[in-house]
PDB file of C-alpha atoms and ligand atoms in Angstrom:
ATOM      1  CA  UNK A 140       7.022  -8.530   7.291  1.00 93.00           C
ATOM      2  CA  UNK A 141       4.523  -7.102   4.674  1.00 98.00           C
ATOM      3  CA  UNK A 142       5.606  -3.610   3.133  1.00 98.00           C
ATOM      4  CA  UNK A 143       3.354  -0.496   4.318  1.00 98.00           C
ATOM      5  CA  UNK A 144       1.332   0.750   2.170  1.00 98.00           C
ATOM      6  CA  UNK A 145      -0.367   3.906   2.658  1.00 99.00           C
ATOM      7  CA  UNK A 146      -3.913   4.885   0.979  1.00 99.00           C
ATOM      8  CA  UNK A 147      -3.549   8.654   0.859  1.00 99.00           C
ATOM      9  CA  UNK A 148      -7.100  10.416   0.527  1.00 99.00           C
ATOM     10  CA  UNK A 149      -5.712  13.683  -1.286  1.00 99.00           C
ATOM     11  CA  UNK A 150      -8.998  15.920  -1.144  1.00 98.00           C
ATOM     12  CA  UNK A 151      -9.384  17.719   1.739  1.00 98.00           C
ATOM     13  CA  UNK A 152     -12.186  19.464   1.227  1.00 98.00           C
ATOM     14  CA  UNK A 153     -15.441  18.781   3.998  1.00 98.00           C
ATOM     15  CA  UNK A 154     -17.547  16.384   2.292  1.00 96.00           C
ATOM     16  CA  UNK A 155     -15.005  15.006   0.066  1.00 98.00           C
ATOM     17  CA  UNK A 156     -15.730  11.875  -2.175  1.00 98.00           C
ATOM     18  CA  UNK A 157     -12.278  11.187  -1.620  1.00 98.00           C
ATOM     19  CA  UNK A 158     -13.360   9.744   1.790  1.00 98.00           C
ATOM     20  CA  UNK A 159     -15.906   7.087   0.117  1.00 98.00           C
ATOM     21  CA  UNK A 160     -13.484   6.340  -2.599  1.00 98.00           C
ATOM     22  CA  UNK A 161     -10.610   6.068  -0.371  1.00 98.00           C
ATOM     23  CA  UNK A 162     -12.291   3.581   2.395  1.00 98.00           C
ATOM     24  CA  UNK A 163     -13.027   1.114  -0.897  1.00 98.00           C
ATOM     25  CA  UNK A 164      -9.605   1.142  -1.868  1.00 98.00           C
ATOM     26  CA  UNK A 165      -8.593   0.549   1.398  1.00 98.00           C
ATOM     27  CA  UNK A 166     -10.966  -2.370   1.728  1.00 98.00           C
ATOM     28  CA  UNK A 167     -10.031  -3.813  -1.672  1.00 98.00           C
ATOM     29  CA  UNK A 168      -5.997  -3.719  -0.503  1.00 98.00           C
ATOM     30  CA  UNK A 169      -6.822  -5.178   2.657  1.00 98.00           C
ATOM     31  CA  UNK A 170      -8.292  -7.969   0.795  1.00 98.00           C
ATOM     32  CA  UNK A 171      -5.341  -8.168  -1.523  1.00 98.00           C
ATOM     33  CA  UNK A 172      -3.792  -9.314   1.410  1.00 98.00           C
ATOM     34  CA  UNK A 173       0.058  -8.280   0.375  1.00 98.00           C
ATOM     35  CA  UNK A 174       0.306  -5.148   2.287  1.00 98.00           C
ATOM     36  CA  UNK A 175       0.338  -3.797   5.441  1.00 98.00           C
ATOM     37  CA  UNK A 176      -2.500  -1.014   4.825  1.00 98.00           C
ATOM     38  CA  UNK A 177      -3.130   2.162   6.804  1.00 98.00           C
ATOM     39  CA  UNK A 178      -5.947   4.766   5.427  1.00 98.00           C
ATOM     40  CA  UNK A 179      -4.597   7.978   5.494  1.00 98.00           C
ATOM     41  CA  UNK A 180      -6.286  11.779   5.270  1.00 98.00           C
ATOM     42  CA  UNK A 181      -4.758  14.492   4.429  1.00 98.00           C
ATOM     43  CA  UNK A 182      -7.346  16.552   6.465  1.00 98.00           C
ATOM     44  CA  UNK A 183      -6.263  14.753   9.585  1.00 98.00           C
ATOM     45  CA  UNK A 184      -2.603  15.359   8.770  1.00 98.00           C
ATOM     46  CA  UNK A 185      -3.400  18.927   8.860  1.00 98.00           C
ATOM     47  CA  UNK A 186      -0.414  20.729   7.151  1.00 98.00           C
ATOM     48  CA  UNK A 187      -0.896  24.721   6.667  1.00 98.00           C
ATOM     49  CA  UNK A 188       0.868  26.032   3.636  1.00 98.00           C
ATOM     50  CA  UNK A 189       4.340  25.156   3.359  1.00 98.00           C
ATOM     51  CA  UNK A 190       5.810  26.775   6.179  1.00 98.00           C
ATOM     52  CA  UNK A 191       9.299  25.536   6.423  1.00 98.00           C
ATOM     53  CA  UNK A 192      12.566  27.772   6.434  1.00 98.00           C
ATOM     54  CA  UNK A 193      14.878  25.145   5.099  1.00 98.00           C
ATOM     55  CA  UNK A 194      14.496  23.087   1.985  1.00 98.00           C
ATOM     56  CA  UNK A 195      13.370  19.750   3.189  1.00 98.00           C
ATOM     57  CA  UNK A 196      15.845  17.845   1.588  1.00 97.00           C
ATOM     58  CA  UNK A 197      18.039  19.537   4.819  1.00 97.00           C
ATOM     59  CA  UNK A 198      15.399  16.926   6.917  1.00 97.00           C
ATOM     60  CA  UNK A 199      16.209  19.516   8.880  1.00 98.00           C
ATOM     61  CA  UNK A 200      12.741  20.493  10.131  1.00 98.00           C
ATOM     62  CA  UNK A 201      11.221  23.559  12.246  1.00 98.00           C
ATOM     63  CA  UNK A 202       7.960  22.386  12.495  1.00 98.00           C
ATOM     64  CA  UNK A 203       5.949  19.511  14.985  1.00 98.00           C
ATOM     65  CA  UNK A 204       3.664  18.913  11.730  1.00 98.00           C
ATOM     66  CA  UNK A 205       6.513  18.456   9.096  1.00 98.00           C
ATOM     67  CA  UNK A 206       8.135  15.921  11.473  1.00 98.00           C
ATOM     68  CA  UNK A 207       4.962  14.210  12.377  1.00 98.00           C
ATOM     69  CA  UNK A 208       4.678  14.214   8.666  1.00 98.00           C
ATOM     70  CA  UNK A 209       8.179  12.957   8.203  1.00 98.00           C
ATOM     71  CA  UNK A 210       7.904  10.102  10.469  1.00 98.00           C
ATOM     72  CA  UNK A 211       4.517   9.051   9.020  1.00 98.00           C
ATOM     73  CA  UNK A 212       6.154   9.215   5.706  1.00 98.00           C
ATOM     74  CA  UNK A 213       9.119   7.434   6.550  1.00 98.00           C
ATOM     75  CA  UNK A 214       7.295   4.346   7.924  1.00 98.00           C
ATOM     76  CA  UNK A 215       5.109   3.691   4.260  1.00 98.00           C
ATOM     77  CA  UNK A 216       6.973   1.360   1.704  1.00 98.00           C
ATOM     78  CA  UNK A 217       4.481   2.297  -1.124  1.00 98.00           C
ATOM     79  CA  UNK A 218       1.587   4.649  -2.048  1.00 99.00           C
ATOM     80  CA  UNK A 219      -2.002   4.397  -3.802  1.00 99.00           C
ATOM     81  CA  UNK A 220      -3.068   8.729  -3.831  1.00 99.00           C
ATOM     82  CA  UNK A 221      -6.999   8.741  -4.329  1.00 99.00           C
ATOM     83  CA  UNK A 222      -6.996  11.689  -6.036  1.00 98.00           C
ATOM     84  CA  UNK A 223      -9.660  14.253  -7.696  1.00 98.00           C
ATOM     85  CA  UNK A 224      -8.650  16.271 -10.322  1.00 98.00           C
ATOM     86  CA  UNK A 225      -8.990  19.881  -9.663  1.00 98.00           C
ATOM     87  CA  UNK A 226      -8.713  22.600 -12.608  1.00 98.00           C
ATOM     88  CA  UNK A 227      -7.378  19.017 -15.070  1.00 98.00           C
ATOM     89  CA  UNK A 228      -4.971  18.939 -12.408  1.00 98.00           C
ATOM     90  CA  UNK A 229      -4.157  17.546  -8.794  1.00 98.00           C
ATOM     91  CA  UNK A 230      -5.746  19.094  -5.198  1.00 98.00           C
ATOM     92  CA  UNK A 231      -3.212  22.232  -4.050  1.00 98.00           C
ATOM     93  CA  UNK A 232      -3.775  19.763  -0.604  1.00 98.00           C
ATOM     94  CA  UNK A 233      -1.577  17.277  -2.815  1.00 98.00           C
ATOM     95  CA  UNK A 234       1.394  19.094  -3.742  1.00 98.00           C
ATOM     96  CA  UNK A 235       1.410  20.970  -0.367  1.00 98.00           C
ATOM     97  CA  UNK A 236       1.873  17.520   1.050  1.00 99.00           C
ATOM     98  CA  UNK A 237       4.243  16.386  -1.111  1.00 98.00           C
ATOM     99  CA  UNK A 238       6.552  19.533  -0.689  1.00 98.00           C
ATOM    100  CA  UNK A 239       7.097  19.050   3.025  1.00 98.00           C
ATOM    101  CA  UNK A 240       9.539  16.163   2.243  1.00 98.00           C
ATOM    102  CA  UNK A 241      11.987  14.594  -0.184  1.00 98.00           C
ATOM    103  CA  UNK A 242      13.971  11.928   0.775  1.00 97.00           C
ATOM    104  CA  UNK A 243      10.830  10.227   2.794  1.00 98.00           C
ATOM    105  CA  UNK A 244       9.549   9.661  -0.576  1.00 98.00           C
ATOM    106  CA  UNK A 245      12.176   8.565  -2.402  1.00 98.00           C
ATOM    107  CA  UNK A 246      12.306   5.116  -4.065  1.00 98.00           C
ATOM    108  CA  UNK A 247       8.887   4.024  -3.094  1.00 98.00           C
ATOM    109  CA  UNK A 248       5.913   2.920  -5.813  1.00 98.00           C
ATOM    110  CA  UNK A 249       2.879   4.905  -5.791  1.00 98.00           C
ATOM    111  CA  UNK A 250      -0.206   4.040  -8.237  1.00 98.00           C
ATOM    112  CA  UNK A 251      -3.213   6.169  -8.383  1.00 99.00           C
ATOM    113  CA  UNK A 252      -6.960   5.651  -7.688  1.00 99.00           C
ATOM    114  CA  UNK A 253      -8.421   9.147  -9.685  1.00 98.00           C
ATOM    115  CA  UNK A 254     -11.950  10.074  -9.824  1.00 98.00           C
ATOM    116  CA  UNK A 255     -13.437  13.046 -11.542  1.00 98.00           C
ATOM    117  CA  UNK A 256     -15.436  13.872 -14.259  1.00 98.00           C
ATOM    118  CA  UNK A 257     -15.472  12.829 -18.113  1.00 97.00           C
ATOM    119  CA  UNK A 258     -11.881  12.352 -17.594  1.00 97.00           C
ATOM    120  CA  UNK A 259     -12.379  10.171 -14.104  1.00 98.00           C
ATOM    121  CA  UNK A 260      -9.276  11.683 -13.170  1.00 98.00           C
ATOM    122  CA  UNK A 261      -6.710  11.231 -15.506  1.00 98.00           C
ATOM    123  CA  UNK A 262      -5.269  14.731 -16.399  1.00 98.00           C
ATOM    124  CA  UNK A 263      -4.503  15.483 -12.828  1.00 98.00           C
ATOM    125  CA  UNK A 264      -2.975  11.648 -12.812  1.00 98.00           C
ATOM    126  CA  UNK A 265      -0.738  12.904 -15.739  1.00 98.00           C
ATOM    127  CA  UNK A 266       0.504  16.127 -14.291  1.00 98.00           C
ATOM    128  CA  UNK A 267       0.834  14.176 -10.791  1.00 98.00           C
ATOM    129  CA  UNK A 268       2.965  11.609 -11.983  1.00 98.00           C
ATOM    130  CA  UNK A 269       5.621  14.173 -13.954  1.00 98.00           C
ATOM    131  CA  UNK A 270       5.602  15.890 -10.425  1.00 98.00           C
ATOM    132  CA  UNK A 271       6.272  13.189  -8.464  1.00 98.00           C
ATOM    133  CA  UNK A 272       9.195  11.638 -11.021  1.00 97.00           C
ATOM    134  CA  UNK A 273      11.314  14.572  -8.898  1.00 97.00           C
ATOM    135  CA  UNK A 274      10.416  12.889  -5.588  1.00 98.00           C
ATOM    136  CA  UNK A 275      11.996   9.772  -6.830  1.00 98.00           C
ATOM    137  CA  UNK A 276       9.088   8.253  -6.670  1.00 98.00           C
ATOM    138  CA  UNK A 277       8.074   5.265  -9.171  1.00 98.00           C
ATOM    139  CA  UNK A 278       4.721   6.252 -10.308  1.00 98.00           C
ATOM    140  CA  UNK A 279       3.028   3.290 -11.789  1.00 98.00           C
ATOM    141  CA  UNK A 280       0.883   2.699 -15.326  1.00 98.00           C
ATOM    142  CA  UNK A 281      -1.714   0.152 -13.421  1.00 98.00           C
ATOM    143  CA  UNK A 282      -4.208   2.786 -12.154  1.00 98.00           C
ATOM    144  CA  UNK A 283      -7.899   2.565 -11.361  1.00 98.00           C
ATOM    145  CA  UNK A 284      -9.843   6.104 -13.147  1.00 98.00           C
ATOM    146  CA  UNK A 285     -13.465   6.854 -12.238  1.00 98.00           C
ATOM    147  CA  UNK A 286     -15.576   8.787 -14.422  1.00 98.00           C
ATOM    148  CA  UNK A 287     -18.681  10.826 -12.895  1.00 98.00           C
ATOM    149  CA  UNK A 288     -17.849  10.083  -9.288  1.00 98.00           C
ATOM    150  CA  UNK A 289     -20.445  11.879  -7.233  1.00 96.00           C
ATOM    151  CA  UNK A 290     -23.309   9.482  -9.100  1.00 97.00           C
ATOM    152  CA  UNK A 291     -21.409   6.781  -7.598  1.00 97.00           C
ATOM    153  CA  UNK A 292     -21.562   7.456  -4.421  1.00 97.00           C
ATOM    154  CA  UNK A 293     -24.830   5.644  -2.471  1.00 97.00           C
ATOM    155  CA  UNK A 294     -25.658   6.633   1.051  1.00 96.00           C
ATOM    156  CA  UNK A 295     -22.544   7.720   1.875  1.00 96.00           C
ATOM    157  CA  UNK A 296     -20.176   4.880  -0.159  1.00 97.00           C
ATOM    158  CA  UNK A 297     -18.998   4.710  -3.209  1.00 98.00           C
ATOM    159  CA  UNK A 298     -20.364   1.775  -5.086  1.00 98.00           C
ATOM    160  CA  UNK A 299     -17.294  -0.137  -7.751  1.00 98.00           C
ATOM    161  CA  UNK A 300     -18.177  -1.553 -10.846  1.00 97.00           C
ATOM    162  CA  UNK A 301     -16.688  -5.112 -11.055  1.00 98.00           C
ATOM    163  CA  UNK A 302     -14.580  -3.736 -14.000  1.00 98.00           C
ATOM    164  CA  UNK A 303     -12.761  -1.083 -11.356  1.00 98.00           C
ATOM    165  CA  UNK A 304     -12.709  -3.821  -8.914  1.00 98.00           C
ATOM    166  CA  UNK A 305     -10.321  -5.972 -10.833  1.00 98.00           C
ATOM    167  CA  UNK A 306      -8.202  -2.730 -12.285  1.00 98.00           C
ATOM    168  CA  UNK A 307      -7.568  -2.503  -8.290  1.00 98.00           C
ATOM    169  CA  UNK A 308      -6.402  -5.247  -7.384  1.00 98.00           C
ATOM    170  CA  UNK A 309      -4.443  -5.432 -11.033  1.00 98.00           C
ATOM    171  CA  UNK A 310      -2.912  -2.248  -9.596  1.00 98.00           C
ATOM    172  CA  UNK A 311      -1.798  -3.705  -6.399  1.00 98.00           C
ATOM    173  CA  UNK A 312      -0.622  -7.049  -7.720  1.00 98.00           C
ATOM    174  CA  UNK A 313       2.049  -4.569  -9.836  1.00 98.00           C
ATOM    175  CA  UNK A 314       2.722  -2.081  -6.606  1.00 98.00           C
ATOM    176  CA  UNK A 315       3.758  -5.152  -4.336  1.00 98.00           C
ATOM    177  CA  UNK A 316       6.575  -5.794  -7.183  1.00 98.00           C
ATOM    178  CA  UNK A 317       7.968  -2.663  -6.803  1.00 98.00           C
ATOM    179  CA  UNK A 318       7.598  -2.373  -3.311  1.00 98.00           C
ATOM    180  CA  UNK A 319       9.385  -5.545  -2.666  1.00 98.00           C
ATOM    181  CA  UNK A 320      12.511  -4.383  -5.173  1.00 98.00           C
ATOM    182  CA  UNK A 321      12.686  -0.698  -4.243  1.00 98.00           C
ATOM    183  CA  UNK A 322      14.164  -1.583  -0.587  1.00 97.00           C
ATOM    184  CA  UNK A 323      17.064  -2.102  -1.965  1.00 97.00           C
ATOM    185  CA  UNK A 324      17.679   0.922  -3.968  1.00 97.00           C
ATOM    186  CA  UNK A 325      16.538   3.128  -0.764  1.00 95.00           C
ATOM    187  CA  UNK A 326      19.456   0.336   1.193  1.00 89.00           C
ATOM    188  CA  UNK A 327      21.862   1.058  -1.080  1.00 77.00           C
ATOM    189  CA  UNK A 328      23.745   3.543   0.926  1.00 58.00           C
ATOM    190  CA  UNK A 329      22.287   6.544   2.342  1.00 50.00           C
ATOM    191  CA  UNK A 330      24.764   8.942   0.769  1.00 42.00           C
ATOM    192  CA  UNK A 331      22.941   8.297  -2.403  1.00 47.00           C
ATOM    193  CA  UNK A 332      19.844   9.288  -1.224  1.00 47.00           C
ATOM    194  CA  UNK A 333      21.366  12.631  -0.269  1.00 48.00           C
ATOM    195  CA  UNK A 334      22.750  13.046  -3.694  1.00 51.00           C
ATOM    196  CA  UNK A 335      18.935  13.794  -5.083  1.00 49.00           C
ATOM    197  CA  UNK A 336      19.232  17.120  -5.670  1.00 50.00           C
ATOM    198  CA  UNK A 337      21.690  18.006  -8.094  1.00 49.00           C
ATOM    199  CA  UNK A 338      22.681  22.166  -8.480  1.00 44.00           C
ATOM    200  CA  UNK A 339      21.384  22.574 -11.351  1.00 41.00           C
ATOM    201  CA  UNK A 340      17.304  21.992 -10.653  1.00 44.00           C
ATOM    202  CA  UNK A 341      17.370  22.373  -6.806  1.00 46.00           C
TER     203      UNK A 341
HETATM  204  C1  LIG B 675     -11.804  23.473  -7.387  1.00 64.31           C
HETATM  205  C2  LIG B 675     -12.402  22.345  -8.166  1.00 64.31           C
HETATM  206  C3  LIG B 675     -11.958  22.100  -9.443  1.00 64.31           C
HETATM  207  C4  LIG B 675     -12.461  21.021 -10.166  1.00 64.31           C
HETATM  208  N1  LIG B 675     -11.967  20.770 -11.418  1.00 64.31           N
HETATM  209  C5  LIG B 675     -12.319  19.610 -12.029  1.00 64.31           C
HETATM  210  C6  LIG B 675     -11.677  19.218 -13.241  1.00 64.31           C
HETATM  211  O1  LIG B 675     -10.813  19.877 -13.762  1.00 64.31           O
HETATM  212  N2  LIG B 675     -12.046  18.040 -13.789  1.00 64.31           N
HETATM  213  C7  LIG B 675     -13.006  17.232 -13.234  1.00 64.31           C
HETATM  214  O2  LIG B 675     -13.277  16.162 -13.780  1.00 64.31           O
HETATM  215  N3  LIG B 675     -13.649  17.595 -12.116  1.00 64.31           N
HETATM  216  C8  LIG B 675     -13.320  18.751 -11.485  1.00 64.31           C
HETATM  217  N4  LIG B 675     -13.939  19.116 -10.331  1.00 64.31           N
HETATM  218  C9  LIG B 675     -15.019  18.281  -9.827  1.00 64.31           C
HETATM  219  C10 LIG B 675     -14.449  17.256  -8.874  1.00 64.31           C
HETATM  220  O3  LIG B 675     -13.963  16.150  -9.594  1.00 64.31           O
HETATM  221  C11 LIG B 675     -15.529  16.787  -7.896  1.00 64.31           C
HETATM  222  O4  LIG B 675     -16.047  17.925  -7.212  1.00 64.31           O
HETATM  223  C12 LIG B 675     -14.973  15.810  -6.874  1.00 64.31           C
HETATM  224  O5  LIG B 675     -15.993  15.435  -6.005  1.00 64.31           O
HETATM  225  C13 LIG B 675     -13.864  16.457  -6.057  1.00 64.31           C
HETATM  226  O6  LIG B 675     -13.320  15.510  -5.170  1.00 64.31           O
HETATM  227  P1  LIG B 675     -13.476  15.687  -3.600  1.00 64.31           P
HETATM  228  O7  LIG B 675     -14.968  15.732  -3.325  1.00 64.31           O
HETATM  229  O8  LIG B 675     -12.860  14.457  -3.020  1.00 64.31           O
HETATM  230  O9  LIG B 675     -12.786  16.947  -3.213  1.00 64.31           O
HETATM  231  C14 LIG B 675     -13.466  20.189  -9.595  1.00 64.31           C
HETATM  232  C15 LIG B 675     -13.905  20.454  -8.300  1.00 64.31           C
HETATM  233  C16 LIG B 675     -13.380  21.510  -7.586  1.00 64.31           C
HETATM  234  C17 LIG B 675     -13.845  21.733  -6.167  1.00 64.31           C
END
């Protein structure tokens, strides 16, 4: 069986780029041809704000979204977020996400597809990937940035240069590593997985 890998359009805004960005990378890893690939949007996922009584790493879980959430987490063996940066950082939508859960991310491989500005991205990549380091989640260097998005979108799709074309597949070549390994650390005894949050930072 291939691992799951879920593209996660992080932008939720109404007439995101992320959605154009987001359907090429999902093209691109269905042609990889290593993953099992679902497009995902966090506008259809439709959190609210944060909303639950108990920290999540309790699992234990108020809310039909969070366990809709949960499940849909669960079921993904690695990540790419298509991310914008916001204020040289990631979407609120992103973190709000993220926050609903913590074991249903841990020991999976997430790269990045970023887009942006000047910086295509890569200052909300940077604060993203620190973040996500307490989710136990393997944030990887291979990463595809895109400068001055919104000229690169044509009649409603976004439009890759060969050069981001191979940095993508580069990218997933180096995700279906780790998602093939990390299995085993997420095997290796659930007990473990319950030991994430030490006293002193949760
Ligand atoms: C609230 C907000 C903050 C932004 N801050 C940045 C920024 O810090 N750096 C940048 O390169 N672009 C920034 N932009 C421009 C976005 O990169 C651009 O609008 C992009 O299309 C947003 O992605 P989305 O359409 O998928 O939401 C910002 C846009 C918004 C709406």
């Amino acid at each position: 069986m291939k691992p799951v890998l879920h593209v996660i359009v992080c932008s939720t805004r109404p007439h995101r780029v992320g959605s154009p960005v987001g359907q090429w990378a999902h093209r691109v890893a269905l042609a990889h041809g290593g993953f099992d690939v679902q497009l995902v949007e966090l506008a259809d996922v439709g959190l609210p704000l944060f909303d639950e009584p108990e920290h999540p790493k309790s699992g234990n879980y108020q809310h039909a979204h969070t366990r809709r959430w949960s499940q849909q987490v669960d079921g993904a063996d690695a990540f790419v977020f298509v991310m914008p940066e916001y204020n040289y950082g990631p979407p609120p939508s992103w973190l709000n996400a993220m926050t609903y859960l913590v074991r249903e991310w841990h020991y999976k491989p997430a790269a990045f597809v970023s887009y942006g500005g000047v910086g295509g991205g890569m200052r909300a990549v940077q604060v993203a990937k620190q973040l996500l380091t307490t989710f136990k989640v393997v944030p990887l260097l291979e990463a595809v940035a895109i400068p001055w998005v919104a000229r690169r979108i044509v009649d409603g799709a976004f439009e890759a240069t060969p050069e981001e074309g191979v940095a993508c597949e580069a990218m997933l070549k180096e995700l279906l590593r780790w998602a093939e390994v990390l299995p085993a650390l997420r095997s290796s005894g659930s007990a473990s997985r319950q030991e994430a949050a030490p006293a002193l930072v949760r």
